[in-house]
Short mmCIF file of C-alpha atoms in Angstrom, two decimals:
data_model
loop_
_atom_site.label_atom_id
_atom_site.label_comp_id
_atom_site.label_asym_id
_atom_site.label_seq_id
_atom_site.Cartn_x
_atom_site.Cartn_y
_atom_site.Cartn_z
CA MET A 193 72.42 -8.24 102.27
CA GLN A 194 70.59 -10.28 104.87
CA ASN A 195 69.46 -13.73 103.92
CA ASN A 196 65.77 -12.97 104.44
CA GLN A 197 66.05 -10.33 101.73
CA GLN A 198 67.18 -12.94 99.23
CA GLN A 199 64.29 -15.33 99.70
CA LEU A 200 60.76 -15.52 98.34
CA HIS A 201 58.00 -16.16 100.86
CA ARG A 202 55.66 -19.13 100.67
CA GLY A 203 52.48 -17.08 100.80
CA LEU A 204 50.32 -18.88 98.22
CA SER A 205 47.74 -21.23 99.71
CA GLU A 206 46.11 -24.24 98.03
CA ARG A 207 43.03 -22.08 97.40
CA HIS A 208 45.14 -19.51 95.52
CA ILE A 209 47.03 -22.01 93.39
CA ARG A 210 43.93 -24.05 92.49
CA LEU A 211 42.11 -20.96 91.17
CA MET A 212 45.29 -19.59 89.55
CA ALA A 213 45.62 -22.83 87.58
CA LEU A 214 42.01 -22.51 86.56
CA GLY A 215 42.33 -18.84 85.65
CA ALA A 216 45.48 -19.46 83.62
CA ALA A 217 43.59 -21.93 81.44
CA ILE A 218 40.75 -19.50 80.74
CA GLY A 219 41.79 -16.42 78.82
CA VAL A 220 40.28 -13.75 76.64
CA GLY A 221 40.68 -16.22 73.77
CA LEU A 222 37.72 -18.29 74.94
CA PHE A 223 35.37 -15.30 75.12
CA LEU A 224 36.53 -13.42 72.02
CA GLY A 225 39.04 -15.50 70.05
CA SER A 226 37.18 -18.81 69.79
CA ALA A 227 35.07 -17.55 66.85
CA ASN A 228 38.12 -17.46 64.56
CA ALA A 229 39.06 -21.06 65.39
CA ILE A 230 35.44 -22.15 64.86
CA LYS A 231 35.44 -20.59 61.37
CA LEU A 232 38.39 -22.79 60.42
CA THR A 233 37.09 -26.03 61.91
CA GLY A 234 33.36 -25.89 62.57
CA PRO A 235 32.11 -28.14 65.38
CA GLY A 236 35.32 -30.19 64.97
CA ILE A 237 36.99 -27.54 67.11
CA LEU A 238 35.85 -29.65 70.08
CA LEU A 239 38.25 -32.41 68.97
CA ALA A 240 41.07 -29.88 68.49
CA TYR A 241 40.67 -28.60 72.07
CA LEU A 242 40.64 -32.16 73.42
CA LEU A 243 43.83 -33.07 71.53
CA GLY A 244 45.56 -29.88 72.63
CA GLY A 245 44.33 -30.34 76.19
CA GLY A 246 45.74 -33.87 76.28
CA ALA A 247 49.17 -32.60 75.20
CA ILE A 248 49.08 -29.82 77.79
CA PHE A 249 48.15 -32.34 80.51
CA ILE A 250 51.24 -34.44 79.69
CA ILE A 251 53.47 -31.34 79.70
CA MET A 252 52.05 -30.20 83.03
CA ARG A 253 52.52 -33.63 84.61
CA ALA A 254 56.17 -33.59 83.52
CA LEU A 255 56.57 -30.12 85.04
CA GLY A 256 54.68 -31.16 88.16
CA GLU A 257 56.95 -34.13 88.82
CA MET A 258 60.01 -31.86 88.78
CA ALA A 259 58.27 -29.06 90.72
CA VAL A 260 57.23 -31.33 93.58
CA HIS A 261 60.70 -32.93 93.69
CA ASN A 262 62.43 -29.51 93.64
CA PRO A 263 60.01 -26.56 94.23
CA VAL A 264 61.96 -23.49 93.08
CA ALA A 265 60.81 -20.12 91.74
CA GLY A 266 62.61 -20.44 88.40
CA SER A 267 60.72 -23.62 87.55
CA PHE A 268 61.35 -24.77 83.98
CA SER A 269 64.23 -22.29 83.48
CA ARG A 270 65.99 -23.72 86.53
CA TYR A 271 65.26 -27.29 85.45
CA ALA A 272 66.58 -26.54 81.94
CA ARG A 273 69.80 -25.23 83.51
CA ASP A 274 70.15 -28.20 85.86
CA TYR A 275 69.40 -30.96 83.33
CA LEU A 276 70.18 -29.49 79.89
CA GLY A 277 72.93 -27.00 80.71
CA PRO A 278 73.41 -23.27 81.58
CA LEU A 279 72.75 -22.04 78.03
CA SER A 280 69.37 -23.82 77.90
CA GLY A 281 68.35 -22.30 81.23
CA TYR A 282 69.44 -18.86 80.07
CA LEU A 283 67.55 -19.10 76.76
CA THR A 284 64.40 -20.47 78.38
CA GLY A 285 64.36 -17.85 81.15
CA TRP A 286 64.93 -14.78 78.99
CA ASN A 287 62.65 -16.10 76.25
CA TYR A 288 59.83 -16.62 78.75
CA TRP A 289 60.40 -13.18 80.26
CA PHE A 290 60.04 -11.53 76.86
CA LEU A 291 57.10 -13.76 75.93
CA TRP A 292 55.12 -12.42 78.88
CA LEU A 293 56.16 -8.83 78.25
CA VAL A 294 54.69 -9.06 74.75
CA THR A 295 51.56 -10.74 76.09
CA CYS A 296 51.13 -8.08 78.80
CA VAL A 297 51.40 -5.27 76.24
CA ALA A 298 48.58 -6.90 74.27
CA GLU A 299 46.47 -7.39 77.41
CA ILE A 300 46.77 -3.85 78.80
CA THR A 301 45.99 -2.54 75.32
CA ALA A 302 42.89 -4.75 75.38
CA VAL A 303 41.90 -3.19 78.71
CA GLY A 304 41.89 0.21 77.00
CA VAL A 305 39.65 -1.14 74.22
CA TYR A 306 37.17 -2.70 76.67
CA MET A 307 36.97 0.45 78.81
CA GLN A 308 36.16 2.54 75.73
CA VAL A 309 32.98 0.50 75.36
CA TRP A 310 31.74 2.24 78.51
CA PHE A 311 33.68 5.49 78.08
CA PRO A 312 33.88 6.06 74.32
CA GLU A 313 35.21 9.61 74.67
CA SER A 314 38.18 8.58 76.81
CA GLN A 315 41.73 7.98 75.61
CA GLN A 316 42.71 4.33 75.26
CA TRP A 317 46.26 4.85 76.55
CA VAL A 318 44.95 6.22 79.86
CA TRP A 319 43.21 2.95 80.69
CA ALA A 320 46.19 0.89 79.52
CA LEU A 321 48.48 2.90 81.79
CA ALA A 322 46.04 2.63 84.70
CA ALA A 323 45.86 -1.15 84.27
CA LEU A 324 49.66 -1.43 84.25
CA ILE A 325 50.05 0.72 87.38
CA ALA A 326 47.28 -1.16 89.21
CA MET A 327 48.58 -4.65 88.44
CA GLY A 328 52.18 -3.61 89.01
CA SER A 329 51.23 -2.25 92.44
CA VAL A 330 49.44 -5.49 93.36
CA ASN A 331 52.56 -7.49 92.52
CA LEU A 332 54.78 -5.16 94.56
CA ILE A 333 52.85 -5.63 97.83
CA THR A 334 53.08 -9.32 98.77
CA VAL A 335 52.68 -12.57 96.91
CA LYS A 336 49.54 -13.18 98.96
CA ALA A 337 48.00 -9.98 97.53
CA TYR A 338 48.77 -11.22 94.03
CA GLY A 339 47.20 -14.58 94.87
CA GLU A 340 44.03 -12.91 96.20
CA PHE A 341 43.56 -10.84 93.05
CA GLU A 342 44.10 -13.88 90.83
CA PHE A 343 41.65 -15.90 92.95
CA TRP A 344 38.83 -13.41 92.41
CA PHE A 345 39.68 -12.71 88.76
CA ALA A 346 39.51 -16.45 88.11
CA MET A 347 36.29 -16.78 90.11
CA ILE A 348 34.57 -14.18 87.89
CA LYS A 349 35.51 -16.10 84.73
CA VAL A 350 34.52 -19.46 86.20
CA VAL A 351 31.10 -18.28 87.43
CA THR A 352 30.36 -16.68 84.04
CA ILE A 353 31.19 -19.85 82.12
CA VAL A 354 29.32 -22.13 84.53
CA VAL A 355 26.19 -19.96 84.29
CA MET A 356 26.48 -19.89 80.49
CA ILE A 357 26.89 -23.68 80.30
CA LEU A 358 23.94 -24.37 82.63
CA ALA A 359 21.71 -21.84 80.84
CA GLY A 360 22.74 -23.28 77.48
CA LEU A 361 21.97 -26.83 78.58
CA GLY A 362 18.57 -25.57 79.77
CA MET A 363 17.87 -24.26 76.25
CA ILE A 364 19.17 -27.44 74.61
CA VAL A 365 17.20 -29.88 76.80
CA PHE A 366 14.19 -27.91 78.07
CA GLY A 367 13.83 -24.98 75.68
CA PHE A 368 14.48 -22.24 78.27
CA GLY A 369 14.67 -18.91 76.48
CA ASN A 370 13.31 -20.52 73.32
CA HIS A 371 9.55 -20.53 74.09
CA GLY A 372 9.82 -23.97 75.67
CA VAL A 373 11.07 -25.64 72.48
CA ALA A 374 14.24 -27.66 73.13
CA THR A 375 16.89 -26.69 70.57
CA GLY A 376 18.71 -30.04 70.72
CA ILE A 377 22.22 -30.49 69.37
CA SER A 378 21.55 -30.92 65.65
CA ASN A 379 23.59 -27.79 64.87
CA LEU A 380 26.67 -29.91 65.56
CA TRP A 381 26.21 -31.73 62.24
CA ALA A 382 23.42 -29.94 60.32
CA HIS A 383 25.63 -27.43 58.50
CA GLY A 384 28.12 -29.44 56.48
CA GLY A 385 28.80 -32.11 59.09
CA PHE A 386 30.87 -32.24 62.27
CA PHE A 387 34.03 -31.62 60.19
CA PRO A 388 32.75 -29.25 57.49
CA ASN A 389 36.30 -28.27 56.46
CA GLY A 390 37.73 -31.76 56.82
CA ALA A 391 40.92 -32.76 58.59
CA GLN A 392 42.68 -29.66 57.25
CA GLY A 393 40.33 -27.45 59.25
CA VAL A 394 41.18 -29.26 62.48
CA LEU A 395 44.92 -29.07 61.74
CA MET A 396 44.74 -25.36 60.91
CA SER A 397 43.03 -24.63 64.22
CA LEU A 398 45.60 -26.48 66.36
CA GLN A 399 47.90 -23.45 66.44
CA MET A 400 45.15 -21.18 67.82
CA VAL A 401 44.02 -23.89 70.22
CA MET A 402 47.50 -24.46 71.66
CA PHE A 403 48.22 -20.81 72.19
CA ALA A 404 44.91 -20.41 73.98
CA TYR A 405 46.55 -22.61 76.64
CA LEU A 406 49.60 -20.38 77.05
CA GLY A 407 49.96 -19.51 80.72
CA VAL A 408 49.01 -22.87 82.23
CA GLU A 409 52.73 -23.62 82.78
CA MET A 410 52.87 -20.54 85.06
CA ILE A 411 51.75 -22.85 87.88
CA GLY A 412 55.31 -24.16 87.93
CA LEU A 413 56.53 -20.68 88.83
CA THR A 414 54.36 -20.68 91.96
CA ALA A 415 56.21 -23.70 93.40
CA GLY A 416 58.82 -21.50 95.07
CA GLU A 417 56.12 -19.55 96.91
CA ALA A 418 53.54 -22.24 97.59
CA ALA A 419 52.87 -22.85 101.28
CA ASN A 420 52.60 -26.60 100.65
CA PRO A 421 53.90 -27.38 97.12
CA GLN A 422 53.83 -31.15 97.68
CA LYS A 423 50.03 -30.97 97.92
CA SER A 424 48.92 -27.84 96.08
CA ILE A 425 50.94 -28.35 92.87
CA PRO A 426 49.70 -31.93 92.20
CA ASP A 427 46.12 -30.91 92.99
CA ALA A 428 46.27 -27.98 90.58
CA ILE A 429 47.97 -29.93 87.77
CA ASN A 430 45.79 -33.04 88.04
CA SER A 431 42.69 -30.97 87.45
CA VAL A 432 44.07 -29.11 84.38
CA PHE A 433 42.70 -31.60 81.86
CA TRP A 434 39.23 -31.73 83.44
CA ARG A 435 39.08 -27.94 83.67
CA ILE A 436 39.87 -27.75 79.96
CA VAL A 437 37.17 -30.31 79.18
CA ILE A 438 34.54 -28.54 81.27
CA PHE A 439 35.33 -24.90 80.55
CA TYR A 440 36.60 -24.95 76.97
CA VAL A 441 34.94 -28.00 75.47
CA GLY A 442 31.79 -27.64 77.59
CA ALA A 443 31.29 -23.97 76.73
CA LEU A 444 31.97 -24.50 73.03
CA PHE A 445 29.71 -27.58 72.96
CA VAL A 446 26.83 -25.44 74.23
CA ILE A 447 27.59 -22.57 71.83
CA LEU A 448 27.91 -24.84 68.79
CA SER A 449 24.72 -26.66 69.73
CA LEU A 450 22.72 -23.44 70.06
CA TYR A 451 24.02 -21.57 67.01
CA PRO A 452 25.05 -22.67 63.49
CA TRP A 453 28.85 -22.65 63.41
CA ASN A 454 28.94 -20.72 60.12
CA GLU A 455 26.97 -17.82 61.65
CA LEU A 456 29.19 -17.33 64.70
CA GLY A 457 31.30 -14.19 64.61
CA THR A 458 28.85 -12.40 62.31
CA THR A 459 26.24 -11.48 64.93
CA GLY A 460 28.35 -10.67 67.98
CA SER A 461 29.77 -12.74 70.81
CA PRO A 462 28.00 -16.09 71.35
CA PHE A 463 28.32 -15.51 75.10
CA VAL A 464 26.41 -12.23 74.76
CA MET A 465 23.74 -13.89 72.58
CA THR A 466 23.25 -16.72 75.09
CA PHE A 467 22.80 -14.32 78.04
CA GLU A 468 20.39 -12.18 76.02
CA ARG A 469 18.26 -15.24 75.28
CA MET A 470 18.12 -15.79 79.04
CA GLY A 471 16.43 -12.37 79.26
CA ILE A 472 19.48 -10.54 80.61
CA ARG A 473 19.41 -7.16 78.82
CA GLU A 474 22.80 -6.08 80.08
CA ALA A 475 24.48 -9.15 78.56
CA ALA A 476 26.96 -7.11 76.49
CA GLY A 477 28.02 -5.13 79.56
CA ILE A 478 28.43 -8.29 81.65
CA ILE A 479 30.63 -9.99 79.06
CA ASN A 480 32.64 -6.79 78.61
CA PHE A 481 33.28 -6.81 82.37
CA VAL A 482 34.33 -10.47 82.25
CA VAL A 483 36.79 -10.01 79.37
CA LEU A 484 38.11 -6.92 81.16
CA THR A 485 38.88 -9.00 84.26
CA ALA A 486 40.36 -11.73 82.01
CA ALA A 487 42.75 -9.20 80.48
CA LEU A 488 43.67 -7.79 83.92
CA SER A 489 44.21 -11.34 85.17
CA SER A 490 46.58 -12.12 82.30
CA CYS A 491 48.49 -8.89 82.91
CA ASN A 492 48.66 -9.63 86.65
CA GLY A 493 49.99 -13.13 85.97
CA GLY A 494 52.41 -11.83 83.36
CA ILE A 495 54.00 -9.32 85.76
CA PHE A 496 54.25 -12.09 88.37
CA SER A 497 55.96 -14.38 85.83
CA THR A 498 58.42 -11.80 84.52
CA GLY A 499 59.44 -10.80 88.04
CA ARG A 500 60.03 -14.39 89.18
CA MET A 501 61.92 -15.29 86.00
CA LEU A 502 64.30 -12.31 86.38
CA TYR A 503 64.76 -13.24 90.04
CA ASN A 504 65.65 -16.78 89.04
CA LEU A 505 68.04 -15.65 86.26
CA ALA A 506 69.81 -13.37 88.76
CA GLN A 507 70.17 -16.25 91.21
CA GLN A 508 71.77 -18.24 88.39
CA LYS A 509 74.01 -15.19 87.69
CA GLN A 510 72.55 -14.84 84.20
CA ALA A 511 71.01 -11.44 84.95
CA PRO A 512 72.19 -8.46 87.06
CA ALA A 513 72.60 -9.46 90.71
CA PHE A 514 70.22 -6.80 92.10
CA PHE A 515 67.27 -8.67 90.53
CA ALA A 516 67.81 -11.36 93.20
CA ASN A 517 67.06 -8.88 96.01
CA THR A 518 63.67 -9.15 97.66
CA SER A 519 61.67 -6.89 99.95
CA PRO A 520 61.11 -7.79 103.62
CA GLY A 521 57.83 -9.29 102.40
CA GLY A 522 59.69 -11.62 100.05
CA VAL A 523 58.78 -9.80 96.80
CA PRO A 524 61.44 -9.38 94.05
CA ARG A 525 60.58 -5.71 93.65
CA ALA A 526 63.55 -4.71 91.48
CA ALA A 527 62.72 -7.44 88.97
CA ILE A 528 59.05 -6.46 88.93
CA LEU A 529 59.76 -2.72 88.58
CA VAL A 530 62.11 -3.25 85.63
CA SER A 531 59.49 -5.40 83.90
CA VAL A 532 56.83 -2.71 84.47
CA VAL A 533 59.14 0.01 83.11
CA VAL A 534 59.84 -2.06 79.99
CA LEU A 535 56.09 -2.53 79.60
CA LEU A 536 55.67 1.26 79.57
CA PHE A 537 57.90 1.42 76.49
CA GLY A 538 55.92 -1.48 75.05
CA VAL A 539 52.66 0.43 75.37
CA VAL A 540 54.19 3.43 73.57
CA LEU A 541 55.57 1.20 70.80
CA ASN A 542 52.21 -0.47 70.45
CA TYR A 543 50.63 2.87 69.52
CA LEU A 544 53.48 4.19 67.40
CA ALA A 545 54.49 1.11 65.43
CA PRO A 546 52.45 -0.17 62.49
CA ALA A 547 50.16 -3.12 63.27
CA LYS A 548 52.23 -5.48 61.13
CA VAL A 549 55.39 -4.74 63.12
CA PHE A 550 53.53 -5.55 66.32
CA VAL A 551 52.31 -8.85 64.84
CA TRP A 552 55.92 -9.75 64.10
CA VAL A 553 56.89 -9.07 67.71
CA THR A 554 53.99 -11.06 69.13
CA SER A 555 54.99 -14.00 66.93
CA ILE A 556 57.93 -14.40 69.32
CA SER A 557 55.43 -15.33 72.04
CA THR A 558 53.84 -18.04 69.89
CA PHE A 559 57.23 -19.56 69.16
CA GLY A 560 58.23 -19.04 72.79
CA ALA A 561 55.28 -21.11 73.98
CA ILE A 562 56.34 -24.11 71.89
CA TRP A 563 59.95 -23.66 73.04
CA THR A 564 58.93 -23.57 76.72
CA TRP A 565 56.73 -26.67 76.50
CA GLY A 566 59.37 -28.58 74.54
CA VAL A 567 62.05 -27.65 77.08
CA ILE A 568 59.82 -28.88 79.93
CA LEU A 569 59.45 -32.30 78.27
CA VAL A 570 63.14 -32.70 77.37
CA SER A 571 64.28 -31.46 80.81
CA HIS A 572 61.98 -34.01 82.41
CA MET A 573 63.51 -36.82 80.33
CA LYS A 574 67.01 -35.78 81.45
CA PHE A 575 65.77 -35.46 85.04
CA ARG A 576 64.47 -39.01 84.97
CA ALA A 577 67.68 -40.31 83.37
CA LYS A 578 69.77 -38.89 86.23
CA LEU A 579 67.75 -40.63 88.93
CA SER A 580 68.59 -44.07 90.24
CA ALA A 581 65.93 -46.79 90.21
CA GLU A 582 65.45 -46.27 93.95
CA GLU A 583 65.01 -42.49 93.53
CA ARG A 584 62.50 -42.98 90.71
CA ALA A 585 60.49 -45.31 92.91
CA LYS A 586 60.31 -42.65 95.63
CA LEU A 587 59.03 -39.85 93.38
CA ALA A 588 56.00 -38.27 95.06
CA PHE A 589 54.18 -37.19 91.88
CA LYS A 590 55.05 -39.56 89.04
CA MET A 591 54.20 -38.73 85.46
CA PRO A 592 51.91 -41.42 84.00
CA MET A 593 52.91 -43.55 81.00
CA TYR A 594 56.48 -42.29 80.96
CA PRO A 595 58.32 -42.15 78.54
CA VAL A 596 55.67 -42.92 75.88
CA ALA A 597 53.52 -39.95 76.89
CA SER A 598 56.53 -37.60 76.66
CA TRP A 599 57.37 -38.69 73.12
CA VAL A 600 53.72 -38.38 72.06
CA ALA A 601 53.53 -34.82 73.43
CA LEU A 602 56.83 -33.87 71.76
CA ALA A 603 55.59 -35.28 68.45
CA PHE A 604 52.43 -33.21 68.84
CA LEU A 605 54.48 -30.03 69.39
CA VAL A 606 56.56 -30.85 66.30
CA LEU A 607 53.31 -31.22 64.36
CA VAL A 608 52.17 -27.77 65.50
CA VAL A 609 55.52 -26.26 64.45
CA GLY A 610 55.17 -27.97 61.08
CA LEU A 611 51.69 -26.50 60.68
CA MET A 612 53.03 -23.05 61.56
CA ALA A 613 55.60 -23.46 58.78
CA TYR A 614 52.97 -24.68 56.33
CA PHE A 615 50.48 -21.85 56.70
CA PRO A 616 51.68 -18.38 55.55
CA ASP A 617 49.90 -16.48 58.33
CA THR A 618 51.94 -18.17 61.06
CA ARG A 619 55.17 -18.85 59.16
CA VAL A 620 56.63 -15.53 60.31
CA ALA A 621 56.85 -16.94 63.86
CA LEU A 622 59.46 -19.43 62.66
CA TYR A 623 61.59 -16.57 61.33
CA VAL A 624 61.28 -14.16 64.22
CA GLY A 625 61.33 -16.70 67.10
CA PRO A 626 64.61 -18.45 66.19
CA ALA A 627 66.17 -15.07 65.28
CA PHE A 628 65.41 -13.86 68.81
CA LEU A 629 67.02 -16.99 70.30
CA ILE A 630 70.11 -16.44 68.12
CA LEU A 631 70.32 -12.87 69.46
CA LEU A 632 70.18 -14.23 73.02
CA VAL A 633 72.96 -16.73 72.24
CA VAL A 634 75.16 -13.94 70.82
CA LEU A 635 74.58 -11.85 73.97
CA TYR A 636 75.37 -14.89 76.12
CA PHE A 637 78.84 -15.25 74.58
CA VAL A 638 79.53 -11.50 74.23
CA ALA A 639 78.77 -11.00 77.93
CA GLY A 640 81.13 -13.86 78.79
CA LEU A 641 78.42 -15.83 80.57
CA ASN A 642 79.64 -19.02 78.89
CA LYS A 643 83.07 -18.69 80.57
CA ARG A 644 81.52 -17.83 83.93
CA ASP A 645 79.10 -20.78 83.75
CA SER A 646 81.93 -23.10 82.72
CA ALA A 647 84.03 -21.93 85.68
CA VAL A 648 81.09 -22.45 88.05
CA ALA A 649 80.56 -25.95 86.70
CA GLN A 650 84.22 -26.84 87.14
CA GLY A 651 84.18 -25.44 90.64
CA ALA A 652 81.16 -27.55 91.49
#
């Protein structure tokens, strides 16, 4: 096999990566799922998103420091292998691959639901299959094609939220859409206070808030294909926290100011209501289009992530070698095709299996998110420990307030895990997630990968 068929191409520009980082932080959860978190917390959800956003910023800075120092496609799986050992890299890579498979199944199913709004007589599975074929095809062309699709998907979400925020502020300050009477922000405290359900409400919402951020770490996977990772990765990561503040906290601030928190979720999407008050009659159709693109974006990013993770695992000899082959355009097509085929079975299972079984499977993704973020932080600590004082001084993208910030973020993740164990609805994730990791460990030893990795280490 020629060398150029074993390498990814650096086809992602700064423009692509900046919007991909932005799109990864804005999912369907903001448009449709935020109402559930608001019911638990009330206006205090703003604090929950800020706390979660702060933790994510620390995690991303830790990942960014390693990605700029060593920009590889496997990202946190490769760093886990290098700094924590082969088993950690293996677990993190396969866990993340499955995490995104589960997420993609949910997203393409969502596409079918959204399309039935416009075509109620159509079959849901047809749209889910069409979405999978379309996004799979995009990923099989070139990485630049993937980047272009993600750029425009993200742009649609960003423009929608910016328009909603500006229109909402116009209603709050000037009374636009409200007969010239400024609504003000009294709804933030007029219905039981800013924390109507107390501290427990904020704590209960942290799990939903954190998993709304799942996908931000995908920026690390772009490092191996970024045209200029030393510039584009820091730029994208540095703006993560401010994007979260503007797009999550800003949008929810406007919504919670305009509408009583205890009425949200009972009268339709707050985004739809806000656009309708602006006089836009097709508000429901517009928001349906936006959440459709958000679901397609997540699926697109998921297929990208699964393909790159299998490619990385094959390079580390922890997956079949043919996954490391790339097309002349630098695309790991075998890895992508296998992921798409597995997703086809996932779509079938999604329709055949009872809803509760599917919830159990998706709980792996919630546990997998915590595992991935924790591994990033611990890998970064080991990475720093292996550097000499001179090497640490030369780091191009240093993590601020190290190591205090790392320990604070780890403590926050432990808190979220504790909350998952405390509340019955999420406790199942702590049964299914570790069980899946144990299965991976068993397969690791049964396949003899431990002996192979030990031999490689001794040879090195």
